[in-house]
Amino acid sequence: MIKAILIFNNHGKPRLSKFYEHYSEDTEQQIIRETFHLVSKRDENVCNFLEGGMLIDGSDNKLIYRHYATLYFVFCVDSSESELGILDLIQVFVETLDKCFENVCELDLIFHVDKVHNILAEMVMGGMVLETNMNEIITQVDAQNKMEKSETFIFQSPRQDR
Amino acid sequence: MPAVSKGDGMRGLAVFISDIRNCKSKEAEIKRINKELANIRSKFKGDKALDGYSKKKYVCKLLFIFLLGHDIDFGHMEAVNLLSSNKYTEKQIGYLFISVLVNSNSELIRLINNAIKNDLSSRNPTFMCLALHCIANVGSREMAEAFAGEIPRILVAGDTMDSVKQSAALCLLRLYRTSPDLVLMGEWTSRVVHLLNDQHMGVVTAAISLITCLSQKNPEEFKTCVSLAVSRLSRIVSSASTDLQDYTYYFVPAPWLSCKLLRLLQCYPPPEDGAVKGRLVECLETILNKAQEPPKSKKVQHSNAKNAILFEAIALIIHYDSEPNLLVRACNQLGQFLQHRETNLRYLALESMCTLASSEFSHEAVKTHIETVINALKTERDVSVRQRAADLLYAMCDRSNAKQIVAEMLSYLETADYSIREEMVLKVAILAEKYAVDYSWYVDTILNLIRIAGDYVSEEVWYRVIQIVINRDDVQGYAAKTVFEALQAPACHENMVKVGGYILGEFGNLIAGDPRSSPLVQFNLLHSKFHLCSVPTRALLLSAYIKFINLFPETKPTIQEVLRCDSQIRNSDVELQQRAVEYLKLSSIASTDVLATVLEEMPPFPERESSILAKLKKKKGPGAVSGNELEEGKREGGELNGAGERPGDSSAIGASNASTPSPSADLLGLRSAAPVSAAPPSAGSLLVDVFSEAGPAAPAAGANDDGFLSSAPPSVVSEDPAPPLPESDELLNKFVCKNNGVLFENQLLQIGVKSEYRQNLGRMYLFYGNKTSVQFVNFTTTVSCPGELQSQLNVQLKPVDPLVEGGAQVQQVINIECLTVFSDAPLLNIKFRYGGALQNLTLKLPVAINKFFQPTEMSSHDFFQRWKQLSQPQQEAQKIFKANHAMDTEVLKAKLLGLGTALLEKVDPNPDNFVCAGVIQTKAQQVGCLLRLEPNAQAQPGEQMYRLTLRSSKDTVAKRLCELLAEQF
């Protein structure tokens, strides 16, 4: 099972956090900081698996992460998941984001947090993998966008709204 | 065209985010956020009804603020309102907010549940998926109660859309995890299993997670999934890379699903059906063959996906552990990976090989890679990988390579990362002991360990070396010589001083013949370290000195002078002062004979499981040390004359445990030592002493007192025994999983219990402590077995002294024989007069049927076979109950071990579950029992439940055990 999915940038600013187990808000923030600390100090060509930290503490959990340009994608999983399988999943997630946002960059994640959550929700649900087929995921996201488009005219709001 | 066009976001939101990003300081950011929160709050509270768009925008802002790490304490109601919108965008953002921010706020949950109910029945697949997602994300018990019945129906209905099916499968899984008691699969089982055959690979992907989890919990009901999984796997493995179209990932057909199928198969033993098994072996061979084919792509994703399947296939081969041919191929494949340029593969290969090393078919094959692994330990740049290499060396160690491996681990320790040093130390200590052929090597290794990594050598490790030296007289001289040499180093670790003090105090005479290590030289060497040491070590050294006086009378004047000096005899530390005073007195007034008796060499420690192994197990967490290994540890420990937990307690020297201020009589471990008890014992410490872990001296002392006291007949008290105390059942429950502790305490009296059981016999020591300063007179105790218990249990009470002085403690021995299975507990009545008033109380004696358990180790296969054999309804007792304590795995394990059964590791396919096996020994018969405890650890605290199932060849036993245990968790 996937326990948590975290995305943060090279400076440790969180860009997405999704916990599939309940923690208090403080603990969540602490986990993000600690995970960043653990992951960011590692060299580029060491392995992508890591034990240690609060999410791991005493259990059989592992951190599996990938570093893309300015962003770290970190999945915390238990021993029932294949390590390499999760690396593939991260790749699928990133490729999907790339297709959906057309050359995804950190800014897309910042300004479209809700979209990123939606895309993730098409892949992972309650900590388990729902779909791994990128085209299928994109089809679903597309359908949602169409629905959204068809509704936008209802709340036209050209005015300067804050 | 991109699926998300960048222009159509919400302008207000974008502006807000830009503002935040432009903030120059944290303070500015907080200020901006607070301003925005105030704005949103006023908008939500304002009179003007907000339109859907505004609500959506503000909720998005709140989400963003939450992500930055700020508490959001409002907006929940607005989000819930969005759920009932019939616009997709609004509904969707409402659900998003709830799944990110709502956990189990019970009032809101009811409203949310209403919205979900509407969406589930809307027949709009998009809305249904949103609702299912929300259930899966929140997953509270209220949701399970509301929807656990509905979701299986959606999952298997013929007209459900594929995407909804996928969501329903995972949603059901989540509910099953949080509230297994509410998800009743019964009628759906077969249809769920058949989802493995679904046309749509996405449905299979989602369903397999559900089926795997259900199979782990109910292997019997779901076993038909094995043949379906094998045929699905076979179709994927043999398909060309283009057959599966979109599910082909970098030229590898459906890698994720293949991995999951292989995982599912790991929940079961090898298929019994020959055809199915043949097909599976074929699949596994194909996967191994493909690893040798040239890659279809140079991309790392291609090899990743391919190897993900390969590692799972190898894991399955190791799990079956029955096909020597495949095992050797797996081992060779892993051997190749050990030298691969990808760090990930080296890491995983080391990890898989660890499990392979415990298979009898491949242990030898694994050993051939020793040089590569040692090299990895030395040269890998990544500590994760080095850690795995150390684990593997530990796993592949046996008699043939122990010396090499221990030497390599020792030399690695000098430069090892701090994070793994303590574990390395434990491992070296265990290997050195386990494979010690000559004990001089063992002593050398441990002393080296202390020299190299003294700070990481825990008490268990140095206790253990002392236990072993005391139990093996062939190594004592060597140990004394080696430790003497080690102490000559200008700076040596305090742990070395402790070991040195203890060993020289016991066996210094063995090297005293050499003028270079004459008694005075030994003493001066030890004393030169004294001032640099902490209080507990100094206390230990003082005890070594008094032992020296006995060993070498010529050192007496020197040592007495040391003891007499102000820094000892007036030391501000009470423990040190007490020792100095008592030892000085002892050495001046006791005759040589008395001294020799009191300060006699320590008796051998009784055999017990290595405490180091237990420590490593605790450190590594669940499953790290296999049952097999523990078993082996025990066996080896036996050979070695393995010794008790700590030499510290009740031994002359080790009484350095400053937290237990014991009177001198206990310090010396010999209550018969009359001259010493001249020091008045304080009441408090006597009571404390009883409850410290049992050392070997206590039972011996018990026997002593017994003989001494038996002359005093119990006086007769005419009053009838009082009825049992209302809390006596509760008191009894405390002792189901442990044998020692305080049974009862009030203002006058404290009763401590220590008990031990073997086969169908038990011996219990009761310690009655008088907490007052007034004596108890006419102190009598009786035990009765009401009703049928009389014919089930034979309880004999040794007499007890009728007079208990104020502040004193008396001990009573009870012998117990279990004739046949029983349910009730015997009653213990205590009567005495305190200041003229008769005290009369009745307790239950903490004897339950589980005390007569003999642990039984068995393999997973045997366990489930026996489980099946005991399938008649009356042979099973089951209880589902709320957790009373936190679900701490280690605590649970300790309790289950305390129950007396064997805790079987890696037997239950679900690692969260616990299974145990044992045989109850009674005079009339033996009763086999199997136990399974299933926690739903994922649930929120307060909603955590257990399902406890007991099966036993005798129906009353299962029932009774179930009652006893249900109170323990």
Tab-separated table of C-alpha atoms in Angstrom, chain A residues 1-3 13-23 25-26 28-29 32 42-51 58-60 62 66 68 78-89 91-92 95 99-108 110-115 117-119 121-136 138 140-142 144-145 147-149 151-152 154-155 157-162, chain B residues 1-6 8-15 17-19 21 26 29 32 36 39 43 51 53-54 56-58 60-61 64 66-72 86-90 92-93 96 99-101 103 126 132-133 136-137 163 166-168 170-171 173-174 177 200 202 205-206 209 246-247 249-250 255-256 259-260 263 300-301 304-305 307-308 311-312 343-345 347-348 351 381-385 388 621-622 938 940:
chain	number	residue	atom	x	y	z
A	1	MET	CA	0.000	0.000	0.000
A	2	ILE	CA	1.094	3.545	-0.701
A	3	LYS	CA	1.129	5.459	2.578
A	13	LYS	CA	8.734	23.736	-0.654
A	14	PRO	CA	5.853	21.267	-0.802
A	15	ARG	CA	4.012	21.207	-4.123
A	16	LEU	CA	1.692	18.306	-3.391
A	17	SER	CA	1.108	16.173	-0.358
A	18	LYS	CA	-1.310	13.331	-0.201
A	19	PHE	CA	-1.479	11.095	2.858
A	20	TYR	CA	-3.395	7.850	2.738
A	21	GLU	CA	-3.114	7.358	6.477
A	22	HIS	CA	-4.264	9.808	9.056
A	23	TYR	CA	-1.747	12.135	10.647
A	25	GLU	CA	-1.528	18.516	10.285
A	26	ASP	CA	1.588	19.228	12.331
A	28	GLU	CA	2.246	15.947	8.127
A	29	GLN	CA	4.324	19.102	7.863
A	32	ILE	CA	7.410	16.618	4.641
A	42	ARG	CA	21.540	12.039	-1.192
A	43	ASP	CA	23.816	11.977	-4.220
A	44	GLU	CA	22.381	11.727	-7.706
A	45	ASN	CA	23.537	8.238	-8.573
A	46	VAL	CA	22.740	6.358	-5.388
A	47	CYS	CA	19.726	4.083	-5.223
A	48	ASN	CA	16.173	5.401	-5.207
A	49	PHE	CA	15.129	3.570	-2.067
A	50	LEU	CA	15.514	4.786	1.423
A	51	GLU	CA	14.675	3.665	4.916
A	58	GLY	CA	9.758	0.896	13.139
A	59	SER	CA	7.573	-0.345	10.322
A	60	ASP	CA	8.464	-2.000	7.064
A	62	LYS	CA	10.250	2.535	2.479
A	66	ARG	CA	12.778	10.201	-8.119
A	68	TYR	CA	13.200	15.458	-11.905
A	78	ASP	CA	4.916	-0.629	2.659
A	79	SER	CA	6.562	-3.941	1.869
A	80	SER	CA	3.639	-5.147	-0.228
A	81	GLU	CA	4.708	-2.950	-3.143
A	82	SER	CA	7.418	-3.695	-5.679
A	83	GLU	CA	10.133	-1.051	-5.448
A	84	LEU	CA	10.785	-0.971	-9.166
A	85	GLY	CA	7.055	-1.039	-9.832
A	86	ILE	CA	6.674	2.143	-7.802
A	87	LEU	CA	9.502	3.775	-9.740
A	88	ASP	CA	7.561	2.970	-12.906
A	89	LEU	CA	4.454	4.417	-11.351
A	91	GLN	CA	7.352	7.781	-14.182
A	92	VAL	CA	3.787	7.211	-15.389
A	95	GLU	CA	4.605	11.514	-18.011
A	99	LYS	CA	0.963	15.328	-21.336
A	100	CYS	CA	-1.808	17.082	-19.434
A	101	PHE	CA	0.119	20.303	-18.919
A	102	GLU	CA	2.204	20.185	-22.079
A	103	ASN	CA	5.787	20.234	-20.831
A	104	VAL	CA	4.944	20.330	-17.206
A	105	CYS	CA	7.000	22.551	-14.950
A	106	GLU	CA	6.914	23.425	-11.295
A	107	LEU	CA	4.663	26.432	-11.918
A	108	ASP	CA	1.916	24.229	-13.332
A	110	ILE	CA	1.696	25.518	-8.115
A	111	PHE	CA	-1.147	27.117	-10.028
A	112	HIS	CA	-3.157	23.989	-10.651
A	113	VAL	CA	-2.986	22.058	-7.414
A	114	ASP	CA	-6.549	20.897	-7.884
A	115	LYS	CA	-5.772	19.517	-11.353
A	117	HIS	CA	-4.873	16.119	-7.336
A	118	ASN	CA	-7.418	15.083	-9.949
A	119	ILE	CA	-4.817	13.442	-12.116
A	121	ALA	CA	-6.823	10.502	-8.109
A	122	GLU	CA	-7.192	8.771	-11.479
A	123	MET	CA	-4.059	6.749	-10.691
A	124	VAL	CA	-4.094	6.127	-6.960
A	125	MET	CA	-7.096	5.764	-4.703
A	126	GLY	CA	-7.003	5.176	-0.969
A	127	GLY	CA	-3.357	4.185	-1.283
A	128	MET	CA	-3.900	1.569	-3.966
A	129	VAL	CA	-3.237	1.811	-7.658
A	130	LEU	CA	-6.353	2.356	-9.709
A	131	GLU	CA	-4.959	2.617	-13.195
A	132	THR	CA	-1.489	2.459	-14.753
A	133	ASN	CA	-2.420	3.021	-18.387
A	134	MET	CA	-1.477	6.563	-19.278
A	135	ASN	CA	-3.937	6.892	-22.147
A	136	GLU	CA	-6.779	5.737	-19.950
A	138	ILE	CA	-5.635	11.074	-19.841
A	140	GLN	CA	-10.588	10.463	-17.925
A	141	VAL	CA	-8.898	13.807	-17.274
A	142	ASP	CA	-9.955	15.009	-20.734
A	144	GLN	CA	-13.475	16.040	-16.866
A	145	ASN	CA	-12.053	19.053	-18.646
A	147	MET	CA	-17.388	18.891	-18.546
A	148	GLU	CA	-15.657	21.785	-16.901
A	149	LYS	CA	-15.544	23.729	-20.161
A	151	GLU	CA	-19.922	24.621	-17.388
A	152	THR	CA	-17.566	27.590	-17.472
A	154	ILE	CA	-22.267	29.645	-16.522
A	155	PHE	CA	-19.949	31.466	-14.218
A	157	SER	CA	-16.396	36.212	-14.536
A	158	PRO	CA	-14.294	38.638	-16.516
A	159	ARG	CA	-14.325	41.021	-13.597
A	160	GLN	CA	-11.261	41.375	-11.468
A	161	ASP	CA	-12.129	38.910	-8.771
A	162	ARG	CA	-10.128	38.267	-5.699
B	1	MET	CA	-3.914	19.531	-27.309
B	2	PRO	CA	-3.021	19.609	-23.640
B	3	ALA	CA	-5.668	18.235	-21.325
B	4	VAL	CA	-5.334	21.195	-19.016
B	5	SER	CA	-5.303	24.500	-20.782
B	6	LYS	CA	-3.479	27.067	-18.801
B	8	ASP	CA	-8.912	28.952	-17.927
B	9	GLY	CA	-7.948	28.878	-14.275
B	10	MET	CA	-9.459	31.122	-11.687
B	11	ARG	CA	-7.960	34.537	-11.902
B	12	GLY	CA	-8.432	35.375	-8.219
B	13	LEU	CA	-6.644	32.220	-7.245
B	14	ALA	CA	-3.756	32.846	-9.627
B	15	VAL	CA	-3.332	36.359	-8.291
B	17	ILE	CA	-0.716	32.477	-5.500
B	18	SER	CA	1.463	35.003	-7.297
B	19	ASP	CA	1.229	37.322	-4.300
B	21	ARG	CA	5.245	33.693	-4.309
B	26	LYS	CA	8.109	34.315	5.817
B	29	GLU	CA	3.813	35.428	3.538
B	32	ARG	CA	-0.725	37.831	3.215
B	36	GLU	CA	-6.735	36.173	2.700
B	39	ASN	CA	-11.286	37.810	3.517
B	43	LYS	CA	-17.170	36.126	2.458
B	51	ASP	CA	-22.382	31.644	-6.212
B	53	TYR	CA	-17.869	29.792	-8.754
B	54	SER	CA	-16.871	31.969	-5.798
B	56	LYS	CA	-15.036	27.013	-5.605
B	57	LYS	CA	-12.433	29.738	-5.817
B	58	TYR	CA	-12.278	30.258	-2.075
B	60	CYS	CA	-9.213	26.319	-3.803
B	61	LYS	CA	-7.451	29.117	-1.970
B	64	PHE	CA	-3.459	26.101	-1.309
B	66	PHE	CA	-3.325	24.235	3.712
B	67	LEU	CA	-0.606	22.891	1.485
B	68	LEU	CA	1.699	25.635	2.699
B	69	GLY	CA	1.302	24.173	6.157
B	70	HIS	CA	-1.323	26.412	7.747
B	71	ASP	CA	-4.217	25.138	9.775
B	72	ILE	CA	-7.608	25.485	8.129
B	86	ASN	CA	-25.136	19.476	-9.784
B	87	LYS	CA	-22.228	21.138	-11.559
B	88	TYR	CA	-19.293	18.829	-11.963
B	89	THR	CA	-16.630	21.446	-11.216
B	90	GLU	CA	-18.193	22.506	-7.946
B	92	GLN	CA	-15.410	17.962	-7.679
B	93	ILE	CA	-13.730	20.731	-5.722
B	96	LEU	CA	-11.289	17.371	-3.145
B	99	SER	CA	-10.646	14.212	0.988
B	100	VAL	CA	-7.676	16.443	1.763
B	101	LEU	CA	-9.003	18.079	4.909
B	103	ASN	CA	-10.846	13.021	8.604
B	126	THR	CA	-18.417	10.603	-13.058
B	132	LEU	CA	-16.325	6.406	-4.290
B	133	HIS	CA	-13.065	8.329	-4.168
B	136	ALA	CA	-11.876	5.624	-0.055
B	137	ASN	CA	-10.046	8.734	1.070
B	163	SER	CA	-14.118	3.056	-14.425
B	166	GLN	CA	-12.224	0.107	-10.623
B	167	SER	CA	-13.108	2.734	-8.074
B	168	ALA	CA	-15.577	0.458	-6.326
B	170	LEU	CA	-10.482	0.010	-4.222
B	171	CYS	CA	-13.159	1.711	-2.202
B	173	LEU	CA	-10.672	-2.513	-0.054
B	174	ARG	CA	-10.309	0.633	1.990
B	177	ARG	CA	-9.105	-2.406	5.937
B	200	HIS	CA	-10.586	-4.511	-18.989
B	202	GLY	CA	-7.747	-1.539	-15.457
B	205	THR	CA	-5.462	-3.914	-11.802
B	206	ALA	CA	-7.812	-2.459	-9.226
B	209	SER	CA	-5.351	-5.308	-4.816
B	246	ASP	CA	-1.851	0.709	-23.834
B	247	TYR	CA	-0.909	-1.582	-20.980
B	249	TYR	CA	4.921	0.041	-20.809
B	250	TYR	CA	8.201	0.639	-22.613
B	255	PRO	CA	4.400	-4.897	-15.751
B	256	TRP	CA	2.386	-3.533	-12.841
B	259	CYS	CA	3.945	-7.867	-10.307
B	260	LYS	CA	0.630	-7.812	-8.503
B	263	ARG	CA	2.390	-11.021	-5.226
B	300	VAL	CA	15.949	2.799	-18.080
B	301	GLN	CA	12.161	2.472	-17.870
B	304	ASN	CA	13.075	-1.184	-14.716
B	305	ALA	CA	9.743	-2.654	-15.701
B	307	ASN	CA	13.253	-6.266	-13.606
B	308	ALA	CA	10.280	-5.359	-11.449
B	311	PHE	CA	12.245	-9.613	-8.763
B	312	GLU	CA	8.653	-10.544	-7.988
B	343	THR	CA	22.565	0.927	-7.832
B	344	ASN	CA	18.881	0.071	-7.524
B	345	LEU	CA	19.468	-3.417	-8.845
B	347	TYR	CA	20.278	-2.919	-3.631
B	348	LEU	CA	17.360	-5.155	-4.549
B	351	GLU	CA	17.787	-7.666	-0.327
B	381	ARG	CA	28.837	4.756	-1.793
B	382	ASP	CA	25.259	4.488	-0.655
B	383	VAL	CA	24.562	3.646	2.965
B	384	SER	CA	21.251	1.986	2.043
B	385	VAL	CA	23.185	-0.496	-0.067
B	388	ARG	CA	21.736	-4.430	2.795
B	621	GLY	CA	11.080	-4.416	13.921
B	622	PRO	CA	8.616	-7.127	12.989
B	938	GLN	CA	-5.077	1.007	9.816
B	940	GLN	CA	-8.273	5.408	13.480
